[in-house]
C-alpha cells in the first residue's frame, strides 16, 4: 500500500479507525486487505480444519484449501495425523488432486516422485548420485489433535505453544465425548461477504430477535437478554442459577464451575461476554480461545426444534442436563455442543467478498443414521439459522460497498464483534510484531 493523501497507508487507516465501531470499508472490501488478512491471520493462527473421524484408517487423507495454500491431512503409517503442504519438492506440482481419498503412498502426478503418508520422500527416479532423498520430504504443517478436533498452523514461528489451549479446552471436549464422535453431516454455505462480516455476525446476537425466530425459540437467553428490561434480566439470572445448581448436583460440577475460565471475564449480567472470555498471555499474537457452558431454553434437552433429544447421549453425560457448551480457538474455529450432538463451525475466506461458512455435525460414533438420529432434525437449528445469516451478511456486504457507508457504533449486545475488531486491528498492525508495539 503506498502513502499519500488519497491513498492512506495501512497505519493511517488503523489509526483512523474509530474503536467501538465496525471497520472501515477498505477492511471489508479491498483485495490488499484480504491478502494481509491471509498473511497475518490465516497463515499464522491455529485453524480448526475437521474432525479426526474423517480419516479413520491408515492411508485416509483429505485436502484443506485455505489462504492460498493446499494442505493434505493424512493418517499415516504410525496411525498419527500429519499435515503436509500439497506441493511437490521436485518442481512444485500439486500432489493430491482429489478432495479426499485413501492411498498407501502419495505419488506426484507429474514425474511420480513418491512420498510416504508422513511426507518422507520414498522414491525419485533417475536423480544424480549426490541427491539426498531425506532432504526432500514434503513440507510439514503444524498440526494438533485435541479430542478429535484437528487444528493446523501454517506459521513457522517458534512461539506457538498450543499446550495452554489444549489444557483449557480438553475438559469441555472430553465432557462431550468429541474424540469418540463421528461426522454425521456437513454443509458449506458460500456467502458473498468478507470473512470478517460473516464472523462478526456469528459473534453477536443483537440481530437474533429480529431475524432468527427459530434460534430464539431454542435459546431463551437470547429473548431475555434481547428484551433488555430488568425483569427479563432477573428472569434470566434466576434461570441461570437454577440450571447451575442442578448441574452442580451431577458429576459435571467441576466442568460447569470452570465455565468462567481463569483469566476470562465472566459477567452473568451480560452472558454474551462469556463467549469472549479468553486466556491470553498478553501478547498480541497469543492464541485467543474460550470455552463455556450455558443453559438452553428451559425444558429443552437439546438444541432441536421441539427440545427433545435427537441422538444418543455423548461423552460423560448420563442424562440430559439442558446445557450446551461452546468452544472457540482463534475466532475462526468454533464448536457448539448439546448433550447429544456437536456442530463445528469454520470460516474459510475465498476472496475479499466471498466466504465459505462450513458446519460439521458430530454424533456418537456408534449412532446409526435414521435409526438413532435423523439427519434433518440434527441439522435443523444450524441449517435454518445459517441460511438466514448468509442473507444478513450478504446484505451487509452490499451496503458496506457503498460510498455512503461509514462505520457505526456497536450496541451493548455486540461485545463479541467489538472485541474481535480490536484483536483484528492488532493482528494487522505492522507496528505490533510478536505482541510488542514498536
Ligand atoms: S513436480 Fe512432482 S515429481 Fe516432478
Ligand atoms: Fe445469526
GROMACS .gro file of C-alpha atoms and ligand atoms in nm:
model
  443
    1UNK     CA    1   0.000   0.000   0.000
    2UNK     CA    2   0.150   0.333  -0.097
    3UNK     CA    3   0.134   0.652   0.104
    4UNK     CA    4  -0.044   0.973   0.003
    5UNK     CA    5  -0.348   1.174   0.094
    6UNK     CA    6  -0.577   0.989  -0.148
    7UNK     CA    7  -0.421   0.653  -0.072
    8UNK     CA    8  -0.379   0.627   0.305
    9UNK     CA    9  -0.126   0.385   0.447
   10UNK     CA   10  -0.231   0.085   0.648
   11UNK     CA   11  -0.114   0.263   0.964
   12UNK     CA   12  -0.324   0.571   0.876
   13UNK     CA   13  -0.629   0.353   0.830
   14UNK     CA   14  -0.571   0.168   1.157
   15UNK     CA   15  -0.523   0.493   1.346
   16UNK     CA   16  -0.831   0.650   1.187
   17UNK     CA   17  -1.045   0.350   1.275
   18UNK     CA   18  -1.297   0.451   1.544
   19UNK     CA   19  -1.270   0.195   1.827
   20UNK     CA   20  -1.602   0.050   1.936
   21UNK     CA   21  -1.728   0.085   1.579
   22UNK     CA   22  -1.733  -0.165   1.298
   23UNK     CA   23  -1.449  -0.144   1.048
   24UNK     CA   24  -1.394   0.098   0.764
   25UNK     CA   25  -1.492  -0.004   0.415
   26UNK     CA   26  -1.139  -0.091   0.297
   27UNK     CA   27  -1.105  -0.365   0.559
   28UNK     CA   28  -1.415  -0.541   0.424
   29UNK     CA   29  -1.367  -0.487   0.051
   30UNK     CA   30  -1.009  -0.422  -0.059
   31UNK     CA   31  -0.803  -0.707  -0.210
   32UNK     CA   32  -0.486  -0.572  -0.040
   33UNK     CA   33  -0.652  -0.617   0.299
   34UNK     CA   34  -0.770  -0.962   0.204
   35UNK     CA   35  -0.411  -1.059   0.127
   36UNK     CA   36  -0.297  -0.903   0.453
   37UNK     CA   37  -0.563  -1.100   0.644
   38UNK     CA   38  -0.437  -1.420   0.487
   39UNK     CA   39  -0.077  -1.342   0.577
   40UNK     CA   40  -0.128  -1.204   0.929
   41UNK     CA   41  -0.418  -1.420   1.042
   42UNK     CA   42  -0.494  -1.731   0.837
   43UNK     CA   43  -0.129  -1.826   0.775
   44UNK     CA   44  -0.038  -1.759   1.138
   45UNK     CA   45  -0.323  -1.865   1.362
   46UNK     CA   46  -0.449  -2.205   1.470
   47UNK     CA   47  -0.722  -2.317   1.231
   48UNK     CA   48  -0.980  -2.583   1.308
   49UNK     CA   49  -0.997  -2.793   0.993
   50UNK     CA   50  -1.205  -3.101   1.065
   51UNK     CA   51  -1.275  -3.397   1.289
   52UNK     CA   52  -1.037  -3.695   1.305
   53UNK     CA   53  -1.316  -3.935   1.209
   54UNK     CA   54  -1.277  -3.804   0.854
   55UNK     CA   55  -0.955  -4.010   0.837
   56UNK     CA   56  -1.041  -4.320   1.043
   57UNK     CA   57  -0.791  -4.561   0.881
   58UNK     CA   58  -0.421  -4.551   0.798
   59UNK     CA   59  -0.390  -4.416   0.444
   60UNK     CA   60  -0.702  -4.199   0.460
   61UNK     CA   61  -0.646  -3.838   0.363
   62UNK     CA   62  -0.829  -3.517   0.282
   63UNK     CA   63  -0.720  -3.181   0.145
   64UNK     CA   64  -0.781  -2.844   0.309
   65UNK     CA   65  -0.758  -2.530   0.095
   66UNK     CA   66  -0.709  -2.214   0.296
   67UNK     CA   67  -0.531  -1.882   0.249
   68UNK     CA   68  -0.399  -1.981  -0.094
   69UNK     CA   69  -0.239  -2.298   0.041
   70UNK     CA   70  -0.338  -2.659  -0.004
   71UNK     CA   71  -0.268  -2.894   0.285
   72UNK     CA   72  -0.305  -3.271   0.289
   73UNK     CA   73  -0.419  -3.419   0.619
   74UNK     CA   74  -0.325  -3.788   0.637
   75UNK     CA   75  -0.348  -4.069   0.884
   76UNK     CA   76  -0.001  -4.204   0.841
   77UNK     CA   77   0.163  -4.544   0.881
   78UNK     CA   78   0.209  -4.486   1.256
   79UNK     CA   79  -0.164  -4.408   1.291
   80UNK     CA   80  -0.083  -4.042   1.350
   81UNK     CA   81  -0.236  -3.745   1.181
   82UNK     CA   82   0.006  -3.547   0.964
   83UNK     CA   83  -0.048  -3.218   0.783
   84UNK     CA   84   0.165  -3.179   0.468
   85UNK     CA   85   0.184  -2.897   0.220
   86UNK     CA   86   0.046  -3.025  -0.109
   87UNK     CA   87   0.348  -2.904  -0.307
   88UNK     CA   88   0.591  -3.146  -0.468
   89UNK     CA   89   0.954  -3.093  -0.368
   90UNK     CA   90   1.062  -3.165  -0.726
   91UNK     CA   91   0.913  -2.888  -0.939
   92UNK     CA   92   0.621  -2.790  -0.726
   93UNK     CA   93   0.320  -2.970  -0.869
   94UNK     CA   94   0.012  -3.029  -0.658
   95UNK     CA   95   0.027  -3.391  -0.548
   96UNK     CA   96  -0.320  -3.479  -0.419
   97UNK     CA   97  -0.577  -3.363  -0.671
   98UNK     CA   98  -0.885  -3.517  -0.508
   99UNK     CA   99  -1.051  -3.361  -0.201
  100UNK     CA  100  -1.018  -3.687  -0.011
  101UNK     CA  101  -0.921  -4.047  -0.063
  102UNK     CA  102  -0.719  -4.343   0.052
  103UNK     CA  103  -0.363  -4.421  -0.054
  104UNK     CA  104  -0.063  -4.610   0.078
  105UNK     CA  105   0.172  -4.353  -0.081
  106UNK     CA  106   0.133  -4.001  -0.216
  107UNK     CA  107   0.257  -4.001  -0.575
  108UNK     CA  108   0.307  -3.679  -0.765
  109UNK     CA  109   0.110  -3.687  -1.091
  110UNK     CA  110   0.392  -3.508  -1.279
  111UNK     CA  111   0.714  -3.715  -1.258
  112UNK     CA  112   0.600  -3.967  -0.998
  113UNK     CA  113   0.808  -3.869  -0.701
  114UNK     CA  114   0.655  -4.079  -0.427
  115UNK     CA  115   0.609  -3.980  -0.064
  116UNK     CA  116   0.506  -4.166   0.248
  117UNK     CA  117   0.191  -4.058   0.433
  118UNK     CA  118   0.417  -3.880   0.683
  119UNK     CA  119   0.576  -3.680   0.398
  120UNK     CA  120   0.905  -3.870   0.366
  121UNK     CA  121   1.031  -3.890   0.007
  122UNK     CA  122   1.044  -4.259  -0.075
  123UNK     CA  123   1.122  -4.267  -0.446
  124UNK     CA  124   1.251  -4.025  -0.710
  125UNK     CA  125   1.366  -4.174  -1.039
  126UNK     CA  126   1.699  -4.105  -1.207
  127UNK     CA  127   1.830  -3.837  -0.978
  128UNK     CA  128   2.204  -3.762  -0.962
  129UNK     CA  129   2.408  -3.963  -0.717
  130UNK     CA  130   2.453  -3.662  -0.491
  131UNK     CA  131   2.074  -3.634  -0.444
  132UNK     CA  132   1.965  -3.698  -0.086
  133UNK     CA  133   1.604  -3.813  -0.053
  134UNK     CA  134   1.598  -3.723   0.314
  135UNK     CA  135   1.633  -3.355   0.224
  136UNK     CA  136   1.324  -3.354   0.003
  137UNK     CA  137   1.037  -3.464   0.222
  138UNK     CA  138   0.711  -3.271   0.191
  139UNK     CA  139   0.699  -2.957   0.399
  140UNK     CA  140   0.510  -3.024   0.718
  141UNK     CA  141   0.245  -2.801   0.865
  142UNK     CA  142   0.199  -2.785   1.241
  143UNK     CA  143  -0.092  -3.000   1.349
  144UNK     CA  144  -0.256  -3.065   1.685
  145UNK     CA  145  -0.540  -3.304   1.751
  146UNK     CA  146  -0.741  -3.225   2.064
  147UNK     CA  147  -1.003  -3.488   2.148
  148UNK     CA  148  -1.062  -3.546   1.778
  149UNK     CA  149  -1.056  -3.184   1.665
  150UNK     CA  150  -0.779  -3.125   1.409
  151UNK     CA  151  -0.609  -2.786   1.423
  152UNK     CA  152  -0.334  -2.674   1.185
  153UNK     CA  153  -0.097  -2.381   1.193
  154UNK     CA  154   0.095  -2.280   0.880
  155UNK     CA  155   0.336  -2.050   1.057
  156UNK     CA  156   0.699  -2.140   1.105
  157UNK     CA  157   0.728  -1.910   1.407
  158UNK     CA  158   0.850  -2.093   1.712
  159UNK     CA  159   0.635  -1.924   1.978
  160UNK     CA  160   0.316  -2.105   1.900
  161UNK     CA  161   0.274  -2.325   2.202
  162UNK     CA  162  -0.062  -2.495   2.186
  163UNK     CA  163  -0.034  -2.660   2.528
  164UNK     CA  164  -0.228  -2.399   2.723
  165UNK     CA  165  -0.511  -2.402   2.468
  166UNK     CA  166  -0.522  -2.779   2.480
  167UNK     CA  167  -0.539  -2.796   2.858
  168UNK     CA  168  -0.814  -2.532   2.873
  169UNK     CA  169  -1.048  -2.680   2.613
  170UNK     CA  170  -0.978  -3.052   2.666
  171UNK     CA  171  -1.212  -3.099   2.968
  172UNK     CA  172  -1.502  -2.947   2.776
  173UNK     CA  173  -1.437  -3.162   2.470
  174UNK     CA  174  -1.396  -3.472   2.685
  175UNK     CA  175  -1.722  -3.399   2.865
  176UNK     CA  176  -1.892  -3.414   2.526
  177UNK     CA  177  -1.703  -3.721   2.402
  178UNK     CA  178  -1.578  -3.537   2.094
  179UNK     CA  179  -1.292  -3.785   2.046
  180UNK     CA  180  -1.548  -4.066   2.023
  181UNK     CA  181  -1.769  -3.887   1.773
  182UNK     CA  182  -1.827  -3.930   1.402
  183UNK     CA  183  -1.926  -3.689   1.130
  184UNK     CA  184  -2.299  -3.720   1.066
  185UNK     CA  185  -2.338  -3.436   0.817
  186UNK     CA  186  -2.160  -3.136   0.672
  187UNK     CA  187  -2.275  -2.832   0.480
  188UNK     CA  188  -2.092  -2.535   0.339
  189UNK     CA  189  -2.266  -2.202   0.288
  190UNK     CA  190  -2.093  -1.991   0.024
  191UNK     CA  191  -2.156  -1.636   0.137
  192UNK     CA  192  -2.093  -1.329  -0.078
  193UNK     CA  193  -1.936  -1.131   0.205
  194UNK     CA  194  -1.596  -1.066   0.360
  195UNK     CA  195  -1.499  -1.326   0.621
  196UNK     CA  196  -1.499  -1.061   0.895
  197UNK     CA  197  -1.861  -0.969   0.827
  198UNK     CA  198  -1.960  -1.336   0.839
  199UNK     CA  199  -1.769  -1.381   1.164
  200UNK     CA  200  -1.894  -1.059   1.326
  201UNK     CA  201  -2.247  -1.170   1.253
  202UNK     CA  202  -2.176  -1.502   1.425
  203UNK     CA  203  -2.027  -1.326   1.729
  204UNK     CA  204  -2.332  -1.121   1.819
  205UNK     CA  205  -2.695  -1.190   1.890
  206UNK     CA  206  -2.819  -0.832   1.863
  207UNK     CA  207  -2.968  -0.948   1.534
  208UNK     CA  208  -3.122  -1.266   1.675
  209UNK     CA  209  -3.456  -1.129   1.793
  210UNK     CA  210  -3.541  -0.956   1.464
  211UNK     CA  211  -3.407  -1.227   1.233
  212UNK     CA  212  -3.386  -1.572   1.396
  213UNK     CA  213  -3.727  -1.683   1.530
  214UNK     CA  214  -3.616  -2.048   1.534
  215UNK     CA  215  -3.288  -1.981   1.714
  216UNK     CA  216  -3.465  -1.763   1.970
  217UNK     CA  217  -3.723  -2.031   2.032
  218UNK     CA  218  -3.445  -2.273   2.128
  219UNK     CA  219  -3.222  -2.032   2.321
  220UNK     CA  220  -3.409  -1.849   2.592
  221UNK     CA  221  -3.105  -1.637   2.673
  222UNK     CA  222  -3.150  -1.451   2.351
  223UNK     CA  223  -3.507  -1.349   2.421
  224UNK     CA  224  -3.440  -1.242   2.778
  225UNK     CA  225  -3.121  -1.054   2.708
  226UNK     CA  226  -3.252  -0.906   2.386
  227UNK     CA  227  -3.552  -0.779   2.580
  228UNK     CA  228  -3.319  -0.556   2.777
  229UNK     CA  229  -3.564  -0.497   3.064
  230UNK     CA  230  -3.472  -0.551   3.429
  231UNK     CA  231  -3.750  -0.806   3.463
  232UNK     CA  232  -3.611  -1.013   3.174
  233UNK     CA  233  -3.260  -0.984   3.308
  234UNK     CA  234  -3.370  -1.103   3.655
  235UNK     CA  235  -3.564  -1.388   3.497
  236UNK     CA  236  -3.258  -1.492   3.301
  237UNK     CA  237  -3.029  -1.481   3.604
  238UNK     CA  238  -3.276  -1.686   3.809
  239UNK     CA  239  -3.289  -1.946   3.534
  240UNK     CA  240  -2.911  -1.948   3.503
  241UNK     CA  241  -2.881  -2.008   3.880
  242UNK     CA  242  -3.138  -2.290   3.875
  243UNK     CA  243  -2.956  -2.457   3.589
  244UNK     CA  244  -2.616  -2.422   3.751
  245UNK     CA  245  -2.747  -2.561   4.080
  246UNK     CA  246  -2.898  -2.861   3.902
  247UNK     CA  247  -2.580  -2.923   3.707
  248UNK     CA  248  -2.369  -2.890   4.020
  249UNK     CA  249  -2.553  -3.185   4.173
  250UNK     CA  250  -2.421  -3.406   3.899
  251UNK     CA  251  -2.070  -3.528   3.838
  252UNK     CA  252  -2.031  -3.248   3.585
  253UNK     CA  253  -1.992  -2.989   3.858
  254UNK     CA  254  -1.624  -2.930   3.801
  255UNK     CA  255  -1.667  -2.859   3.434
  256UNK     CA  256  -1.963  -2.632   3.496
  257UNK     CA  257  -1.764  -2.446   3.758
  258UNK     CA  258  -1.484  -2.388   3.514
  259UNK     CA  259  -1.720  -2.234   3.263
  260UNK     CA  260  -1.582  -1.900   3.368
  261UNK     CA  261  -1.223  -1.968   3.281
  262UNK     CA  262  -0.939  -1.828   3.485
  263UNK     CA  263  -0.831  -1.505   3.330
  264UNK     CA  264  -1.153  -1.480   3.136
  265UNK     CA  265  -1.411  -1.217   3.208
  266UNK     CA  266  -1.739  -1.369   3.312
  267UNK     CA  267  -2.025  -1.130   3.367
  268UNK     CA  268  -2.352  -1.314   3.433
  269UNK     CA  269  -2.542  -0.996   3.358
  270UNK     CA  270  -2.404  -0.998   3.008
  271UNK     CA  271  -2.388  -1.363   2.904
  272UNK     CA  272  -2.256  -1.273   2.561
  273UNK     CA  273  -1.940  -1.158   2.730
  274UNK     CA  274  -1.873  -1.517   2.835
  275UNK     CA  275  -1.815  -1.617   2.479
  276UNK     CA  276  -1.527  -1.380   2.466
  277UNK     CA  277  -1.371  -1.488   2.792
  278UNK     CA  278  -1.028  -1.598   2.700
  279UNK     CA  279  -0.690  -1.663   2.840
  280UNK     CA  280  -0.425  -1.452   2.684
  281UNK     CA  281  -0.065  -1.421   2.774
  282UNK     CA  282  -0.063  -1.051   2.699
  283UNK     CA  283   0.095  -1.070   2.358
  284UNK     CA  284  -0.098  -0.960   2.054
  285UNK     CA  285  -0.017  -1.284   1.878
  286UNK     CA  286  -0.119  -1.517   2.158
  287UNK     CA  287  -0.391  -1.766   2.083
  288UNK     CA  288  -0.738  -1.645   2.176
  289UNK     CA  289  -0.968  -1.916   2.299
  290UNK     CA  290  -1.275  -1.966   2.512
  291UNK     CA  291  -1.488  -2.244   2.650
  292UNK     CA  292  -1.813  -2.212   2.839
  293UNK     CA  293  -2.132  -2.390   2.934
  294UNK     CA  294  -2.470  -2.221   2.930
  295UNK     CA  295  -2.831  -2.340   2.952
  296UNK     CA  296  -3.054  -2.393   2.651
  297UNK     CA  297  -3.421  -2.299   2.680
  298UNK     CA  298  -3.592  -2.412   2.999
  299UNK     CA  299  -3.741  -2.753   2.925
  300UNK     CA  300  -3.517  -2.809   2.621
  301UNK     CA  301  -3.294  -3.116   2.642
  302UNK     CA  302  -3.117  -3.049   2.314
  303UNK     CA  303  -3.083  -2.775   2.054
  304UNK     CA  304  -3.367  -2.914   1.844
  305UNK     CA  305  -3.693  -2.777   1.713
  306UNK     CA  306  -3.903  -2.935   1.988
  307UNK     CA  307  -3.632  -2.958   2.253
  308UNK     CA  308  -3.636  -3.336   2.252
  309UNK     CA  309  -3.308  -3.527   2.211
  310UNK     CA  310  -3.208  -3.607   1.855
  311UNK     CA  311  -2.925  -3.860   1.910
  312UNK     CA  312  -2.775  -4.083   2.181
  313UNK     CA  313  -2.604  -3.912   2.477
  314UNK     CA  314  -2.238  -3.840   2.418
  315UNK     CA  315  -1.928  -3.841   2.634
  316UNK     CA  316  -1.961  -3.828   3.012
  317UNK     CA  317  -2.329  -3.740   3.021
  318UNK     CA  318  -2.553  -3.994   3.189
  319UNK     CA  319  -2.863  -3.782   3.143
  320UNK     CA  320  -2.960  -3.469   2.954
  321UNK     CA  321  -2.876  -3.159   3.158
  322UNK     CA  322  -3.028  -2.889   2.936
  323UNK     CA  323  -2.690  -2.727   2.879
  324UNK     CA  324  -2.473  -2.654   2.583
  325UNK     CA  325  -2.102  -2.596   2.553
  326UNK     CA  326  -1.924  -2.354   2.324
  327UNK     CA  327  -1.555  -2.363   2.243
  328UNK     CA  328  -1.361  -2.126   2.021
  329UNK     CA  329  -0.997  -2.105   1.915
  330UNK     CA  330  -0.854  -1.802   1.738
  331UNK     CA  331  -1.204  -1.686   1.648
  332UNK     CA  332  -1.243  -1.880   1.323
  333UNK     CA  333  -1.257  -2.230   1.474
  334UNK     CA  334  -1.567  -2.291   1.683
  335UNK     CA  335  -1.784  -2.566   1.830
  336UNK     CA  336  -2.122  -2.571   1.997
  337UNK     CA  337  -2.240  -2.893   2.157
  338UNK     CA  338  -2.561  -3.013   2.318
  339UNK     CA  339  -2.556  -3.337   2.517
  340UNK     CA  340  -2.630  -3.546   2.207
  341UNK     CA  341  -2.460  -3.369   1.915
  342UNK     CA  342  -2.198  -3.111   1.835
  343UNK     CA  343  -2.160  -2.866   1.549
  344UNK     CA  344  -1.818  -2.744   1.432
  345UNK     CA  345  -1.802  -2.410   1.254
  346UNK     CA  346  -1.531  -2.294   1.013
  347UNK     CA  347  -1.492  -1.958   0.845
  348UNK     CA  348  -1.298  -2.003   0.521
  349UNK     CA  349  -1.217  -1.688   0.323
  350UNK     CA  350  -1.228  -1.749  -0.052
  351UNK     CA  351  -1.194  -1.394  -0.191
  352UNK     CA  352  -1.231  -1.041  -0.048
  353UNK     CA  353  -1.609  -1.066  -0.073
  354UNK     CA  354  -1.661  -1.444  -0.065
  355UNK     CA  355  -1.652  -1.670   0.242
  356UNK     CA  356  -1.737  -2.036   0.286
  357UNK     CA  357  -1.902  -2.096   0.620
  358UNK     CA  358  -1.880  -2.467   0.692
  359UNK     CA  359  -2.075  -2.664   0.951
  360UNK     CA  360  -1.979  -3.020   1.050
  361UNK     CA  361  -2.229  -3.209   1.267
  362UNK     CA  362  -2.097  -3.476   1.503
  363UNK     CA  363  -2.282  -3.755   1.683
  364UNK     CA  364  -2.165  -4.051   1.888
  365UNK     CA  365  -1.953  -4.288   1.682
  366UNK     CA  366  -2.185  -4.588   1.721
  367UNK     CA  367  -2.505  -4.398   1.640
  368UNK     CA  368  -2.678  -4.520   1.323
  369UNK     CA  369  -2.831  -4.268   1.081
  370UNK     CA  370  -3.211  -4.271   1.060
  371UNK     CA  371  -3.225  -4.527   1.340
  372UNK     CA  372  -3.058  -4.347   1.630
  373UNK     CA  373  -3.075  -4.000   1.479
  374UNK     CA  374  -3.248  -3.814   1.199
  375UNK     CA  375  -3.010  -3.607   0.987
  376UNK     CA  376  -3.280  -3.350   0.914
  377UNK     CA  377  -3.366  -3.298   1.281
  378UNK     CA  378  -2.995  -3.290   1.367
  379UNK     CA  379  -2.922  -3.016   1.114
  380UNK     CA  380  -3.240  -2.817   1.165
  381UNK     CA  381  -3.124  -2.539   1.401
  382UNK     CA  382  -2.791  -2.453   1.241
  383UNK     CA  383  -2.915  -2.506   0.889
  384UNK     CA  384  -3.210  -2.270   0.926
  385UNK     CA  385  -3.011  -2.014   1.126
  386UNK     CA  386  -2.714  -2.014   0.889
  387UNK     CA  387  -2.935  -1.977   0.582
  388UNK     CA  388  -3.072  -1.660   0.747
  389UNK     CA  389  -2.723  -1.542   0.847
  390UNK     CA  390  -2.598  -1.584   0.489
  391UNK     CA  391  -2.862  -1.337   0.368
  392UNK     CA  392  -2.782  -1.093   0.652
  393UNK     CA  393  -2.408  -1.098   0.581
  394UNK     CA  394  -2.459  -1.057   0.205
  395UNK     CA  395  -2.689  -0.758   0.259
  396UNK     CA  396  -2.429  -0.618   0.497
  397UNK     CA  397  -2.155  -0.652   0.236
  398UNK     CA  398  -2.366  -0.482  -0.030
  399UNK     CA  399  -2.428  -0.185   0.197
  400UNK     CA  400  -2.065  -0.159   0.307
  401UNK     CA  401  -1.957  -0.140  -0.057
  402UNK     CA  402  -2.146   0.189  -0.095
  403UNK     CA  403  -1.958   0.518  -0.088
  404UNK     CA  404  -2.212   0.632   0.172
  405UNK     CA  405  -2.106   0.367   0.424
  406UNK     CA  406  -1.935   0.478   0.744
  407UNK     CA  407  -1.853   0.254   1.044
  408UNK     CA  408  -2.132   0.277   1.301
  409UNK     CA  409  -2.117   0.209   1.676
  410UNK     CA  410  -2.165  -0.139   1.818
  411UNK     CA  411  -2.454  -0.188   2.061
  412UNK     CA  412  -2.427  -0.319   2.417
  413UNK     CA  413  -2.506  -0.663   2.276
  414UNK     CA  414  -2.219  -0.656   2.027
  415UNK     CA  415  -1.934  -0.709   2.266
  416UNK     CA  416  -1.821  -1.006   2.054
  417UNK     CA  417  -1.757  -0.820   1.729
  418UNK     CA  418  -1.624  -0.522   1.923
  419UNK     CA  419  -1.354  -0.737   2.084
  420UNK     CA  420  -1.289  -0.916   1.758
  421UNK     CA  421  -1.227  -0.600   1.557
  422UNK     CA  422  -0.993  -0.474   1.831
  423UNK     CA  423  -0.799  -0.802   1.811
  424UNK     CA  424  -0.807  -0.791   1.430
  425UNK     CA  425  -0.652  -0.444   1.417
  426UNK     CA  426  -0.374  -0.566   1.646
  427UNK     CA  427  -0.306  -0.859   1.416
  428UNK     CA  428  -0.262  -0.649   1.105
  429UNK     CA  429  -0.083  -0.353   1.266
  430UNK     CA  430   0.273  -0.351   1.126
  431UNK     CA  431   0.389  -0.175   1.446
  432UNK     CA  432   0.285  -0.476   1.654
  433UNK     CA  433   0.503  -0.774   1.586
  434UNK     CA  434   0.513  -1.066   1.825
  435UNK     CA  435   0.298  -0.870   2.062
  436UNK     CA  436   0.530  -0.572   2.104
  437UNK     CA  437   0.442  -0.228   1.986
  438UNK     CA  438   0.749  -0.079   1.825
  439LIG     S1  439   0.678  -3.196  -0.988
  439LIG    FE1  440   0.634  -3.367  -0.869
  439LIG     S2  441   0.752  -3.523  -0.948
  439LIG    FE2  442   0.800  -3.352  -1.072
  440LIG    FE1  443  -2.725  -1.502   1.315
   0.00000   0.00000   0.00000
